[in-house]
PDB file of C-alpha atoms in Angstrom:
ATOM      1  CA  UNK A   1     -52.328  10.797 -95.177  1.00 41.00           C
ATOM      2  CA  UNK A   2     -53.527   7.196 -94.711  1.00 42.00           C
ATOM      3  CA  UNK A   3     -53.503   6.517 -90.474  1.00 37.00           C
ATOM      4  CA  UNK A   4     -50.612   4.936 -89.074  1.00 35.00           C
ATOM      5  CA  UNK A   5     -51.339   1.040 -87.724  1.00 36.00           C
ATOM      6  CA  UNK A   6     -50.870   1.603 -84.072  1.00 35.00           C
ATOM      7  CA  UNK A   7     -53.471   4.533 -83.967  1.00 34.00           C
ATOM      8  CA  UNK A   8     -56.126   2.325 -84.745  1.00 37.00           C
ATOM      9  CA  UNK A   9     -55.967   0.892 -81.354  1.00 36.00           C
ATOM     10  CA  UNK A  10     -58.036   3.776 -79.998  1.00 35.00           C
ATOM     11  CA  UNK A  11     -60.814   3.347 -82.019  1.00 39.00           C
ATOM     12  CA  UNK A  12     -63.892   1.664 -80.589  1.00 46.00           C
ATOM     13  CA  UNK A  13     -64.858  -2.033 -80.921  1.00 46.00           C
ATOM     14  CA  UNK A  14     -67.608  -1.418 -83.208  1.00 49.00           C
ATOM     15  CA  UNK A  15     -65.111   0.545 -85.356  1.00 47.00           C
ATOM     16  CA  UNK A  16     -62.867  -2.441 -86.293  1.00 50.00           C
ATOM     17  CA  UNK A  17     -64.358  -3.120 -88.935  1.00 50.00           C
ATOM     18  CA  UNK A  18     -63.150   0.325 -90.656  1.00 51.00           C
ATOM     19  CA  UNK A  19     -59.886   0.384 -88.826  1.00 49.00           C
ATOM     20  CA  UNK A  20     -59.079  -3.139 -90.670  1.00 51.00           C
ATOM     21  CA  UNK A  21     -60.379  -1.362 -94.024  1.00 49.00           C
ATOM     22  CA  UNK A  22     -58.204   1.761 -93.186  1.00 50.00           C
ATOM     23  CA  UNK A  23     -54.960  -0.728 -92.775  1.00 48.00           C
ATOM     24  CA  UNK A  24     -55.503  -2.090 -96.131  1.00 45.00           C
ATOM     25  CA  UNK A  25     -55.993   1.333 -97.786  1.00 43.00           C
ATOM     26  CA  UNK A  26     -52.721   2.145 -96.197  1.00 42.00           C
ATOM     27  CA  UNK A  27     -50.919  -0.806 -97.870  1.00 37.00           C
ATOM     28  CA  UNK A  28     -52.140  -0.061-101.217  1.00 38.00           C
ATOM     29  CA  UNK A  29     -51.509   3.658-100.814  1.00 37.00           C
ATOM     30  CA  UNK A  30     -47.758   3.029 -99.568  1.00 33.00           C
ATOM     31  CA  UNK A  31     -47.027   0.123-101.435  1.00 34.00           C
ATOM     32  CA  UNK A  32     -43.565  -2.105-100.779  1.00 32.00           C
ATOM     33  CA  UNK A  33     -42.176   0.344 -98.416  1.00 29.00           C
ATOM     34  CA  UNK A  34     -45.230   0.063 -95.514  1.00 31.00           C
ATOM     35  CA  UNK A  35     -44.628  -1.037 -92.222  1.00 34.00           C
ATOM     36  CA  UNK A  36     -44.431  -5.253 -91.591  1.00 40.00           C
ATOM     37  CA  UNK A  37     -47.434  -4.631 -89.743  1.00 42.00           C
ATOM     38  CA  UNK A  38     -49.719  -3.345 -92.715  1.00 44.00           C
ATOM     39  CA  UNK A  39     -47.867  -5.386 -94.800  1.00 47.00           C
ATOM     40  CA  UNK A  40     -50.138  -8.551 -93.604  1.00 55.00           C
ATOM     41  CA  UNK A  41     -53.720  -6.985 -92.673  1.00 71.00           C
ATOM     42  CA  UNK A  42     -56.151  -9.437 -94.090  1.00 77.00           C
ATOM     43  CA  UNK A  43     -59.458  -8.350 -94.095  1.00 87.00           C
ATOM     44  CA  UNK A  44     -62.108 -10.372 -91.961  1.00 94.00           C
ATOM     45  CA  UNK A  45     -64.743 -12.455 -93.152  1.00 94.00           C
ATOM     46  CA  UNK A  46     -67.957 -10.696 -94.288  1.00 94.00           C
ATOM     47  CA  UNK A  47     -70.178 -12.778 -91.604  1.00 93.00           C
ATOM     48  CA  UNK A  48     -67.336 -12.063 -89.159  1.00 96.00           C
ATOM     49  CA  UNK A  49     -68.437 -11.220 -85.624  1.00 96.00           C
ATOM     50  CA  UNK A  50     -67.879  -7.321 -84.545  1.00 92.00           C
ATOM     51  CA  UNK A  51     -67.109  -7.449 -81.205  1.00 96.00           C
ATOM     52  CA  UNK A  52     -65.866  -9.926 -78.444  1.00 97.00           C
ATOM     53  CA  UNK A  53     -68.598 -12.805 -77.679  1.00 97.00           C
ATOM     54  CA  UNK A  54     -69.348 -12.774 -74.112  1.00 96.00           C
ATOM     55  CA  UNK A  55     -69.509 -16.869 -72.844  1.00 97.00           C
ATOM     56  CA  UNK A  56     -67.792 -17.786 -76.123  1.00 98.00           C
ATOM     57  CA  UNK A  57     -64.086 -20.078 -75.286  1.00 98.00           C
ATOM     58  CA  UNK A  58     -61.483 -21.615 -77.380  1.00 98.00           C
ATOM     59  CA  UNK A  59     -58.754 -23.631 -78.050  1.00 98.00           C
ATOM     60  CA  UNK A  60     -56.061 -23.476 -80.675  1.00 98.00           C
ATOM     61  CA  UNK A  61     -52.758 -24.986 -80.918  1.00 98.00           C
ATOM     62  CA  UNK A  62     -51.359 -22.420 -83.315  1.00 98.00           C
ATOM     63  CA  UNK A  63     -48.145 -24.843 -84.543  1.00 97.00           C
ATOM     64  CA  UNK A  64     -44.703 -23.851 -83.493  1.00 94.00           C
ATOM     65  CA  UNK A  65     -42.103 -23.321 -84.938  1.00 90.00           C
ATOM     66  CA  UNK A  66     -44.438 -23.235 -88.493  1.00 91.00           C
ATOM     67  CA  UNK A  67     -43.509 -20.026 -89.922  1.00 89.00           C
ATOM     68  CA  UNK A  68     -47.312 -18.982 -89.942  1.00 93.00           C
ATOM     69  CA  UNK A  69     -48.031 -14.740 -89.983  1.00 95.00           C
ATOM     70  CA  UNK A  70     -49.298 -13.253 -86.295  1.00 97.00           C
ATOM     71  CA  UNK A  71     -51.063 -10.988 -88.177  1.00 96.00           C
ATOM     72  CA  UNK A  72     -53.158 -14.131 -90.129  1.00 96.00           C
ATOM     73  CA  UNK A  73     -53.413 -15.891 -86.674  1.00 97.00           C
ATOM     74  CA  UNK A  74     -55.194 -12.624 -85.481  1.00 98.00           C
ATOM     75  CA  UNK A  75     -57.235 -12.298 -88.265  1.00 97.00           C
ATOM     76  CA  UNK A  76     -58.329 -16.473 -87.291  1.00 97.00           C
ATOM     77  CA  UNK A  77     -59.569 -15.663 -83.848  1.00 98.00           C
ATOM     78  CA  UNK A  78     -60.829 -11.868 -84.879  1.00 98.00           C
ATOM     79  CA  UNK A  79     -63.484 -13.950 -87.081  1.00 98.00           C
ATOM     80  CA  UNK A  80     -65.187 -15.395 -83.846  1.00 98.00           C
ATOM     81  CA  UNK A  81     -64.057 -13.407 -81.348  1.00 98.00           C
ATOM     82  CA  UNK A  82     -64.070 -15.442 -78.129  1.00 98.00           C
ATOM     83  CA  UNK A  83     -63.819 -14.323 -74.941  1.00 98.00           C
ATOM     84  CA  UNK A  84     -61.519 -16.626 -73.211  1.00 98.00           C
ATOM     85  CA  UNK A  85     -58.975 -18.133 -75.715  1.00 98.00           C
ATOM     86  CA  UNK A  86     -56.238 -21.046 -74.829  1.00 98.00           C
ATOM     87  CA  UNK A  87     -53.120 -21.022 -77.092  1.00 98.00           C
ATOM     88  CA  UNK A  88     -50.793 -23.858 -76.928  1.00 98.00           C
ATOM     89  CA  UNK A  89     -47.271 -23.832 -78.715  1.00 98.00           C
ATOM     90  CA  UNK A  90     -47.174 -20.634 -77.901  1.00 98.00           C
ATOM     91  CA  UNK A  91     -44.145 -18.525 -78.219  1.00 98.00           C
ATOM     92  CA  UNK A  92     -44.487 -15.158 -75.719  1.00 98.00           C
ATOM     93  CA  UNK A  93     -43.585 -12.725 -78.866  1.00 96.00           C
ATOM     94  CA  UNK A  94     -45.597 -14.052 -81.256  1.00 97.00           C
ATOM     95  CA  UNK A  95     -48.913 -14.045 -78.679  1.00 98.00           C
ATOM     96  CA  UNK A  96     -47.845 -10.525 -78.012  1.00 98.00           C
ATOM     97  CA  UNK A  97     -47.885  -9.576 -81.455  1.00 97.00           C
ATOM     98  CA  UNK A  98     -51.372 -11.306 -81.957  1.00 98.00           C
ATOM     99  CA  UNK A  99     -52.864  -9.906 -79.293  1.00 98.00           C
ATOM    100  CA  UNK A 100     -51.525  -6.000 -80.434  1.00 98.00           C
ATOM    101  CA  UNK A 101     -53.034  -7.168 -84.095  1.00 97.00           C
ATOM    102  CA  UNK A 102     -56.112  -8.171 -82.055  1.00 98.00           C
ATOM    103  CA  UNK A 103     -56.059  -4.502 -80.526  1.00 97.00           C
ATOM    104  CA  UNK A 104     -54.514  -2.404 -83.111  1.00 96.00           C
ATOM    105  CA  UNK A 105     -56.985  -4.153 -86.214  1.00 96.00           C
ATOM    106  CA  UNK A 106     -60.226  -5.330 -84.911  1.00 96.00           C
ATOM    107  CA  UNK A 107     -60.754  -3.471 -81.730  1.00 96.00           C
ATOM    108  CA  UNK A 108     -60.650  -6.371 -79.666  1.00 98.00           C
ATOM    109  CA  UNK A 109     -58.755  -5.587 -76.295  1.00 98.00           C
ATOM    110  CA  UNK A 110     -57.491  -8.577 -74.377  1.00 98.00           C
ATOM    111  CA  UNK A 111     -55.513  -8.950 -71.059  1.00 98.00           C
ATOM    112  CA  UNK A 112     -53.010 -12.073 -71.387  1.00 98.00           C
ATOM    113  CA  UNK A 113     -51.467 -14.764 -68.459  1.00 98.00           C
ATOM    114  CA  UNK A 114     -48.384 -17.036 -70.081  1.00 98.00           C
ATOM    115  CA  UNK A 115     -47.863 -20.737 -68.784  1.00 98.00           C
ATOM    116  CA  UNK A 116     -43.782 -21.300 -70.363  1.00 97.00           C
ATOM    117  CA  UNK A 117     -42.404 -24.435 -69.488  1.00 97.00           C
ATOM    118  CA  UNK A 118     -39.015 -23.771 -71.599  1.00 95.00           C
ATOM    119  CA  UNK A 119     -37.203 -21.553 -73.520  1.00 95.00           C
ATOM    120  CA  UNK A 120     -36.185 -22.718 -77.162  1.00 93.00           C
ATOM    121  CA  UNK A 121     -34.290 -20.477 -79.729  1.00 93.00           C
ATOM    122  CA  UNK A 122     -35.421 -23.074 -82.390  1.00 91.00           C
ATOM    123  CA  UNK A 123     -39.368 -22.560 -81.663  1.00 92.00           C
ATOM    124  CA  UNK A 124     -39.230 -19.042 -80.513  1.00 95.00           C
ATOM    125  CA  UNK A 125     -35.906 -17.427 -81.944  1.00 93.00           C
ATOM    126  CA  UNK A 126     -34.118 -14.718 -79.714  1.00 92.00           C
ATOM    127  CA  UNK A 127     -30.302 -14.438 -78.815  1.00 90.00           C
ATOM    128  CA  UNK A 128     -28.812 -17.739 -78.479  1.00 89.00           C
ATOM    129  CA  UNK A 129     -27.922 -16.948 -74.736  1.00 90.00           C
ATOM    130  CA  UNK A 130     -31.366 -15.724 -74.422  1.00 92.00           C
ATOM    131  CA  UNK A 131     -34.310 -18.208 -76.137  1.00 95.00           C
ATOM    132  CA  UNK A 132     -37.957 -16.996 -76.333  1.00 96.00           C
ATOM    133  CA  UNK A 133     -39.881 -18.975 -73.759  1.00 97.00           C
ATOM    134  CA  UNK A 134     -42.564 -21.494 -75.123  1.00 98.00           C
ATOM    135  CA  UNK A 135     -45.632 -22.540 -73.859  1.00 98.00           C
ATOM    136  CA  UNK A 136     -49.182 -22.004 -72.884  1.00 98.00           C
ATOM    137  CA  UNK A 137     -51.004 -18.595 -72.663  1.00 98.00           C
ATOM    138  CA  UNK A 138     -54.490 -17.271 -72.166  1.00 98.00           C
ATOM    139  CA  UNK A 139     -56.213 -14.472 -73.411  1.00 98.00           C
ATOM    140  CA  UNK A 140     -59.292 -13.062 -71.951  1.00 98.00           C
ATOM    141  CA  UNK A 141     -61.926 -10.241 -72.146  1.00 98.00           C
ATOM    142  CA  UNK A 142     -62.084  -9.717 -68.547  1.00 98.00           C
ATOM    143  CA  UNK A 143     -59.222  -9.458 -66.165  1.00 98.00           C
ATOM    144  CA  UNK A 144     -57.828 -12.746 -65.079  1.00 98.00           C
ATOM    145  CA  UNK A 145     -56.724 -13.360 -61.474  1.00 98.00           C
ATOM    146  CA  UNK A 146     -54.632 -16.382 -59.239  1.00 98.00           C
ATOM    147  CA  UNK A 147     -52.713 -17.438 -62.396  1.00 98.00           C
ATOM    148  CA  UNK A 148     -50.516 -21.044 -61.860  1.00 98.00           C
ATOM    149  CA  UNK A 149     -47.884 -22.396 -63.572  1.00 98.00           C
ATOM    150  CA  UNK A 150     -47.158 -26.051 -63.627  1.00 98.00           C
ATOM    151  CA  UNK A 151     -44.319 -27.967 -65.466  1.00 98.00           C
ATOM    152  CA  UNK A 152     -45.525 -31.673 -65.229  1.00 98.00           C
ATOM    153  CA  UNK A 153     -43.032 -34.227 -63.321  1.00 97.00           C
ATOM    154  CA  UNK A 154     -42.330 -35.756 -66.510  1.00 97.00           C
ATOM    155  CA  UNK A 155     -42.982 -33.918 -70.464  1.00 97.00           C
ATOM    156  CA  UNK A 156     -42.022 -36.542 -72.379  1.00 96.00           C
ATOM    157  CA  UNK A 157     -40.077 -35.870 -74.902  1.00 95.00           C
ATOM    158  CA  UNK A 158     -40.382 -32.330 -74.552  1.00 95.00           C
ATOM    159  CA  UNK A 159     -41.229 -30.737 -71.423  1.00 97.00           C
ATOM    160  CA  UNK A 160     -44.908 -30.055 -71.199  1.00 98.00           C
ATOM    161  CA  UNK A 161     -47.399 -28.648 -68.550  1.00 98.00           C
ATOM    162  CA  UNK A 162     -50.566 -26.454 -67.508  1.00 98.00           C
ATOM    163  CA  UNK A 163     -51.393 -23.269 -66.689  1.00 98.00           C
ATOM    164  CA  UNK A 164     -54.454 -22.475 -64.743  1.00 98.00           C
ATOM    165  CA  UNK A 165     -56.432 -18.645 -64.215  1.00 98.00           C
ATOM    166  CA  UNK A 166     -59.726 -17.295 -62.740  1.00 98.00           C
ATOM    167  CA  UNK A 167     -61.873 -14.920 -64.861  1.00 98.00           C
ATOM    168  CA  UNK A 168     -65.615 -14.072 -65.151  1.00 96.00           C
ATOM    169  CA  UNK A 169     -67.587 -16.118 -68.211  1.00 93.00           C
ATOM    170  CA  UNK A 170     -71.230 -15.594 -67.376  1.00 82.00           C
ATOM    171  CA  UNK A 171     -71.336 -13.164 -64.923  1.00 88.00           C
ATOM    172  CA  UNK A 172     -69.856 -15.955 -62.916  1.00 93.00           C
ATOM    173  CA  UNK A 173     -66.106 -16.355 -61.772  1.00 97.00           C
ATOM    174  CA  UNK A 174     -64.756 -19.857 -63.470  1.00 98.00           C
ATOM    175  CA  UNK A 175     -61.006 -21.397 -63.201  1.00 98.00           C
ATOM    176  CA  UNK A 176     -59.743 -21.637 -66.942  1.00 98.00           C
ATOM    177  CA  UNK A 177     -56.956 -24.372 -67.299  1.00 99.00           C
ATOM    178  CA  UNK A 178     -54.947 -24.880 -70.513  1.00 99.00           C
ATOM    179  CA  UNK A 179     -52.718 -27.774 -71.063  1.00 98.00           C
ATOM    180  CA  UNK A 180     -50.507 -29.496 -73.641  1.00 98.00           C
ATOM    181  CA  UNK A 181     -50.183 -33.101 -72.931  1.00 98.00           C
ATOM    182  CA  UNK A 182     -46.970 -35.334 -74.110  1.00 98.00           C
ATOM    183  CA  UNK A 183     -46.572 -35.940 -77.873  1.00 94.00           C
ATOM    184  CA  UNK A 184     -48.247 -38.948 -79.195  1.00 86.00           C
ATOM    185  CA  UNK A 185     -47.078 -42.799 -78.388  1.00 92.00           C
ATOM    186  CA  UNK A 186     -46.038 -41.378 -75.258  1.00 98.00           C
ATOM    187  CA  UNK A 187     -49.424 -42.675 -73.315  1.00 98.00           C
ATOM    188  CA  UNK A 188     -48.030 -43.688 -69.984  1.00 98.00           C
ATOM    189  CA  UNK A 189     -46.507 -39.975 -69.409  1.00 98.00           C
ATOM    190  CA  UNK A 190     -49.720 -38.733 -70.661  1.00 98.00           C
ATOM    191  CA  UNK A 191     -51.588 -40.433 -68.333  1.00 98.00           C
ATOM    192  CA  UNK A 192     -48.981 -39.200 -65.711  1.00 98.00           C
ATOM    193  CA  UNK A 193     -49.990 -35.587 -66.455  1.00 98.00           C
ATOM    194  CA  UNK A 194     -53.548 -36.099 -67.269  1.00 98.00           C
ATOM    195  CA  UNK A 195     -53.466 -37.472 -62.867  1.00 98.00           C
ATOM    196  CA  UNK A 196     -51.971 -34.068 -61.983  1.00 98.00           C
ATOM    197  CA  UNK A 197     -54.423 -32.247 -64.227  1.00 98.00           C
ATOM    198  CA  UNK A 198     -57.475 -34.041 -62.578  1.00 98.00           C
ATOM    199  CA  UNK A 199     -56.763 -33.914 -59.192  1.00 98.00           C
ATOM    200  CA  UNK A 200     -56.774 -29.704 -59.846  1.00 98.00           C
ATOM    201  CA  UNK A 201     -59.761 -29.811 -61.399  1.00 98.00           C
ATOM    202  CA  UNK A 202     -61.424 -31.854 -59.232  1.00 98.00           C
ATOM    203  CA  UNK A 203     -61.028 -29.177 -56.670  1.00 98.00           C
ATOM    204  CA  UNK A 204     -63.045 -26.946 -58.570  1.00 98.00           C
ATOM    205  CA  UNK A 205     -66.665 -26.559 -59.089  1.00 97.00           C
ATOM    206  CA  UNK A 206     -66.665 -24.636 -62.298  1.00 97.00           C
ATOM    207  CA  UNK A 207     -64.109 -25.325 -64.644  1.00 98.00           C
ATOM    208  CA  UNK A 208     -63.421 -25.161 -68.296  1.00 98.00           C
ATOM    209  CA  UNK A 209     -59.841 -27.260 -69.140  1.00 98.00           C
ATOM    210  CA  UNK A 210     -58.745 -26.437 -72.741  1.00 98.00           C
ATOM    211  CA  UNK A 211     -56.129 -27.768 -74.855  1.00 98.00           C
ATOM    212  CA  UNK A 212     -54.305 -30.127 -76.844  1.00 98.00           C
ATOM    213  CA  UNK A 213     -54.826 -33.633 -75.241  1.00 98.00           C
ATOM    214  CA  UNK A 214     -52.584 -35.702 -77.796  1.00 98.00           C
ATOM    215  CA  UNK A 215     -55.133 -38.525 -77.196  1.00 97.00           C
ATOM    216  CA  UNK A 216     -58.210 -39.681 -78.867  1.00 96.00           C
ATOM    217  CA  UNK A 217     -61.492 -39.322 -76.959  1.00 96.00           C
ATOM    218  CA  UNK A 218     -61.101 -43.558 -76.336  1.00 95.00           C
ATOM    219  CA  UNK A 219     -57.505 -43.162 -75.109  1.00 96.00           C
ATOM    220  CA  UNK A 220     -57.333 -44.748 -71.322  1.00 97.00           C
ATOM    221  CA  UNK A 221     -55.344 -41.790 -70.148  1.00 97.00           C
ATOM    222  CA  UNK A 222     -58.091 -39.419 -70.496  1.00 98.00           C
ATOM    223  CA  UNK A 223     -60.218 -41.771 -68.156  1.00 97.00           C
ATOM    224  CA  UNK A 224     -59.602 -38.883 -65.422  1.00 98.00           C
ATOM    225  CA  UNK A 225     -60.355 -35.876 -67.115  1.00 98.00           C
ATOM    226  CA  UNK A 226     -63.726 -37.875 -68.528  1.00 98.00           C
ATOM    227  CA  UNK A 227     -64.485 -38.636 -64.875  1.00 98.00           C
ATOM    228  CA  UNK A 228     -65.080 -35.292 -64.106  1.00 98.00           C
ATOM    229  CA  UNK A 229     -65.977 -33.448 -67.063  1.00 98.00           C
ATOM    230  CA  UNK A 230     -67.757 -33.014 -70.432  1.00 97.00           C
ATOM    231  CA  UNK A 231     -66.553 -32.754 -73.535  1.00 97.00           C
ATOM    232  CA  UNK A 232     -68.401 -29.089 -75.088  1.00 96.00           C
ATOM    233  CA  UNK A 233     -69.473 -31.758 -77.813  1.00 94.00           C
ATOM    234  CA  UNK A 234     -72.537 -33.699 -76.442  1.00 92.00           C
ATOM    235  CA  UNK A 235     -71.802 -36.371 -79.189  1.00 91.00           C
ATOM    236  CA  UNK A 236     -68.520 -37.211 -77.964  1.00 95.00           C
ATOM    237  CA  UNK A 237     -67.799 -39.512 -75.344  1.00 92.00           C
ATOM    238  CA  UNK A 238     -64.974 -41.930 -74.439  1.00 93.00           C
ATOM    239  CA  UNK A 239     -66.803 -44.852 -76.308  1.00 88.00           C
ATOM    240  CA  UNK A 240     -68.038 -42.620 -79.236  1.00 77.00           C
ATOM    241  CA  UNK A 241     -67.199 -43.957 -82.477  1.00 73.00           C
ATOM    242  CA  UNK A 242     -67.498 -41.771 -85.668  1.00 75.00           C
ATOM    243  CA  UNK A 243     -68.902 -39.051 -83.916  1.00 86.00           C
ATOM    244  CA  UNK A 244     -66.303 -37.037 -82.276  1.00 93.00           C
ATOM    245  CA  UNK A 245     -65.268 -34.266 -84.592  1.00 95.00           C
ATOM    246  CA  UNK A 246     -61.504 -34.216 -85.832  1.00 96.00           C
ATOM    247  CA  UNK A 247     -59.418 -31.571 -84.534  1.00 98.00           C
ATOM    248  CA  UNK A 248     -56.343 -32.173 -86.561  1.00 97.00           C
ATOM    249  CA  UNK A 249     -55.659 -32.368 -90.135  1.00 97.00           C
ATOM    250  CA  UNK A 250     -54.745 -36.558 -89.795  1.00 95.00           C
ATOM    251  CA  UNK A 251     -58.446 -36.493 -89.027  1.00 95.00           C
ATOM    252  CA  UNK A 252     -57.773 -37.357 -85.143  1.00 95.00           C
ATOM    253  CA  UNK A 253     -59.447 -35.235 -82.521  1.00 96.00           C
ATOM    254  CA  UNK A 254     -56.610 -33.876 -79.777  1.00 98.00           C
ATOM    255  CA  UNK A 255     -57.939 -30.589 -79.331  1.00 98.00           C
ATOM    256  CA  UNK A 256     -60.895 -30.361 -76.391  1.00 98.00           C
ATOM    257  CA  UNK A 257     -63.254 -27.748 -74.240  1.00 98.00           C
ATOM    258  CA  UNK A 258     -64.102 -29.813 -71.014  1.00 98.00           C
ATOM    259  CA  UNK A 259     -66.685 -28.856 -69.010  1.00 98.00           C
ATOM    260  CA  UNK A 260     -67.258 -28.805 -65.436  1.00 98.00           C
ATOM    261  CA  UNK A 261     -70.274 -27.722 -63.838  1.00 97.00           C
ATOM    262  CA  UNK A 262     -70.704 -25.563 -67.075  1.00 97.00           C
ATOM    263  CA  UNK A 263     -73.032 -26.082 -69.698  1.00 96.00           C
ATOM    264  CA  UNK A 264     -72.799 -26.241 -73.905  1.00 97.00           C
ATOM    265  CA  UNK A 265     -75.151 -24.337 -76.029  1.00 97.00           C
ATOM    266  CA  UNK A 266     -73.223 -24.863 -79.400  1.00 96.00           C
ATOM    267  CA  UNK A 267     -69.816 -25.745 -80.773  1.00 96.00           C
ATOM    268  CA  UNK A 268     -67.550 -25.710 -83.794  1.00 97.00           C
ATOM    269  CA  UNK A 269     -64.441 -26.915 -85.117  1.00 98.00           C
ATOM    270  CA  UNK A 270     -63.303 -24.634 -87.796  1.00 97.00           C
ATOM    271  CA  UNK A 271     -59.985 -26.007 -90.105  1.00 97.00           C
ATOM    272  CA  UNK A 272     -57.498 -22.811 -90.826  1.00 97.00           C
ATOM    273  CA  UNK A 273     -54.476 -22.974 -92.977  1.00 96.00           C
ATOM    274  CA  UNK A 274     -52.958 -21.459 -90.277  1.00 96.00           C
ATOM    275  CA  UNK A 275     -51.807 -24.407 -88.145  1.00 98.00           C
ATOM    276  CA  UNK A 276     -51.831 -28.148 -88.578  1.00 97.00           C
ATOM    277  CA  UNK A 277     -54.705 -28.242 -86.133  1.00 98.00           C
ATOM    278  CA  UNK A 278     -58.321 -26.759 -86.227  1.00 98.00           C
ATOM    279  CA  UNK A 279     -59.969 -23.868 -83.659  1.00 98.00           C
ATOM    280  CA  UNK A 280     -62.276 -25.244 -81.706  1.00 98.00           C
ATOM    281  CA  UNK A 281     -64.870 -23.334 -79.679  1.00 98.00           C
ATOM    282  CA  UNK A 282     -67.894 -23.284 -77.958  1.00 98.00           C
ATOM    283  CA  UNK A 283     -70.701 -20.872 -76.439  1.00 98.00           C
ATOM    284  CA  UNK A 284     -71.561 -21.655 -72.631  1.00 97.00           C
ATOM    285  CA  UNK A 285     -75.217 -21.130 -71.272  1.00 95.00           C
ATOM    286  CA  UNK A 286     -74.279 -18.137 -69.129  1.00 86.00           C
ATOM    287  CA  UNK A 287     -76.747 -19.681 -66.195  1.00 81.00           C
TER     288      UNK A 287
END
């Protein structure tokens, strides 16, 4: 008898590997009639971390409504494995269902804080009278403490905000906020929000501010956030030109890890089919 999905969440971390293998036995031993849940276990990479990697953060706007698989999304941010992970358009179900994939698959355990600014029954389905809520959310290795929710004065055309949390990256407590600024040709809202952003993170002397920015690296609305941190990319700067990675597949970076009194040792911006805009991550120097 093949084991059943949900048992594999007791395994051990360095176990994932064969719990993933175990899942996909189970499909081909049960065929059609297996559970939705085996019915999309994609195995990981072979040069696929095995456990979580302490200092390592992302960001990922995982697309909403897009009709991708949880279970593929999982299998995205099981490959690398960060510690601290920002989701925007994030419906609360689906990041539930990635994170028991996460747990369940790979072994990788991960407490979760939610940022929802609205609840839409065309992004996140549910009852009519009752629409999934829709918004930010952070996952992280280590317990996360003083979560805040902000809906900004003005979203735009669709309401938008930031959520902010304090974990440990580095031995070292750090505040973690994730945004999702107005859609673009909206720049004078964005700049609006990026204002209430700043003047949070300027209170702060570690920080890490993740998300999907909706603005080039040159835009004047991030002339805030620039003021008082670093992109993770030490080749990117507000007057960069040609050497600011793209984020997005129009081949315009919108996706950022700023960094406050936090230092880079590497990067990367890693397309997936998964969403209509790349992962991004980066491993801090734990000092």
């Amino acid at each position: 008898m093949c084991v059943h999905i949900e048992e594999a969440s007791v395994i051990g971390r360095g176990t994932r590997l064969f719990a993933g293998a175990m899942a996909v036995v189970c499909l081909v031993l049960v065929g059609p009639s297996a559970s939705s849940s085996a019915l999309f276990v994609r195995p990981l990479p072979v040069d696929a971390v095995r456990d979580v990697v302490p200092n390592r953060v992302m960001t990922w706007n995982i697309c909403n409504p897009c009709g991708e698989s949880n279970a593929d999304r999982a299998a995205e941010i099981a490959t690398y494995a960060p510690q601290v992970i920002g989701l925007q358009e994030a419906c609360v179900r689906d990041v539930e269902r990635i994170r028991d994939y996460l747990e369940s698959l790979y072994g990788l355990v991960y407490h979760v804080e939610y940022g929802m600014v609205l609840r839409n029954w065309g992004r996140c389905g549910g009852a009519p009278w009752s629409p999934g809520a829709f918004g930010q959310a952070v996952l992280s290795a280590a317990p996360m403490t003083d979560r805040v929710s902000v809906e900004y004065p003005d979203g735009g055309s669709e309401d938008r905000g930031y959520m902010a949390v304090t974990t440990v990256v580095g031995d070292r407590p750090v505040r973690v906020f994730n945004t999702h600024l107005a859609q673009r040709r909206q720049e004078a809202v964005r700049a609006d929000q990026t204002g209430v952003l700043a003047a949070e993170v300027a209170r702060q002397d570690r920080a890490i501010v993740l998300g999907d920015f909706n603005a080039v690296p040159g835009a004047a609305e991030l002339a805030r956030i620039w003021a008082l941190a670093a992109d993770t990319d030490p080749q990117c700067h507000p007057s960069s030109v040609g050497t600011c990675k793209p984020t997005t597949d129009w081949d315009r970076k919108f996706d950022y890890v700023f960094l406050r009194g936090i230092a880079a040792l590497t990067h990367r911006v890693q397309p997936t089919p998964y969403s209509d805009h790349h992962l991004l991550y980066t491993d801090l120097d734990p000092t």
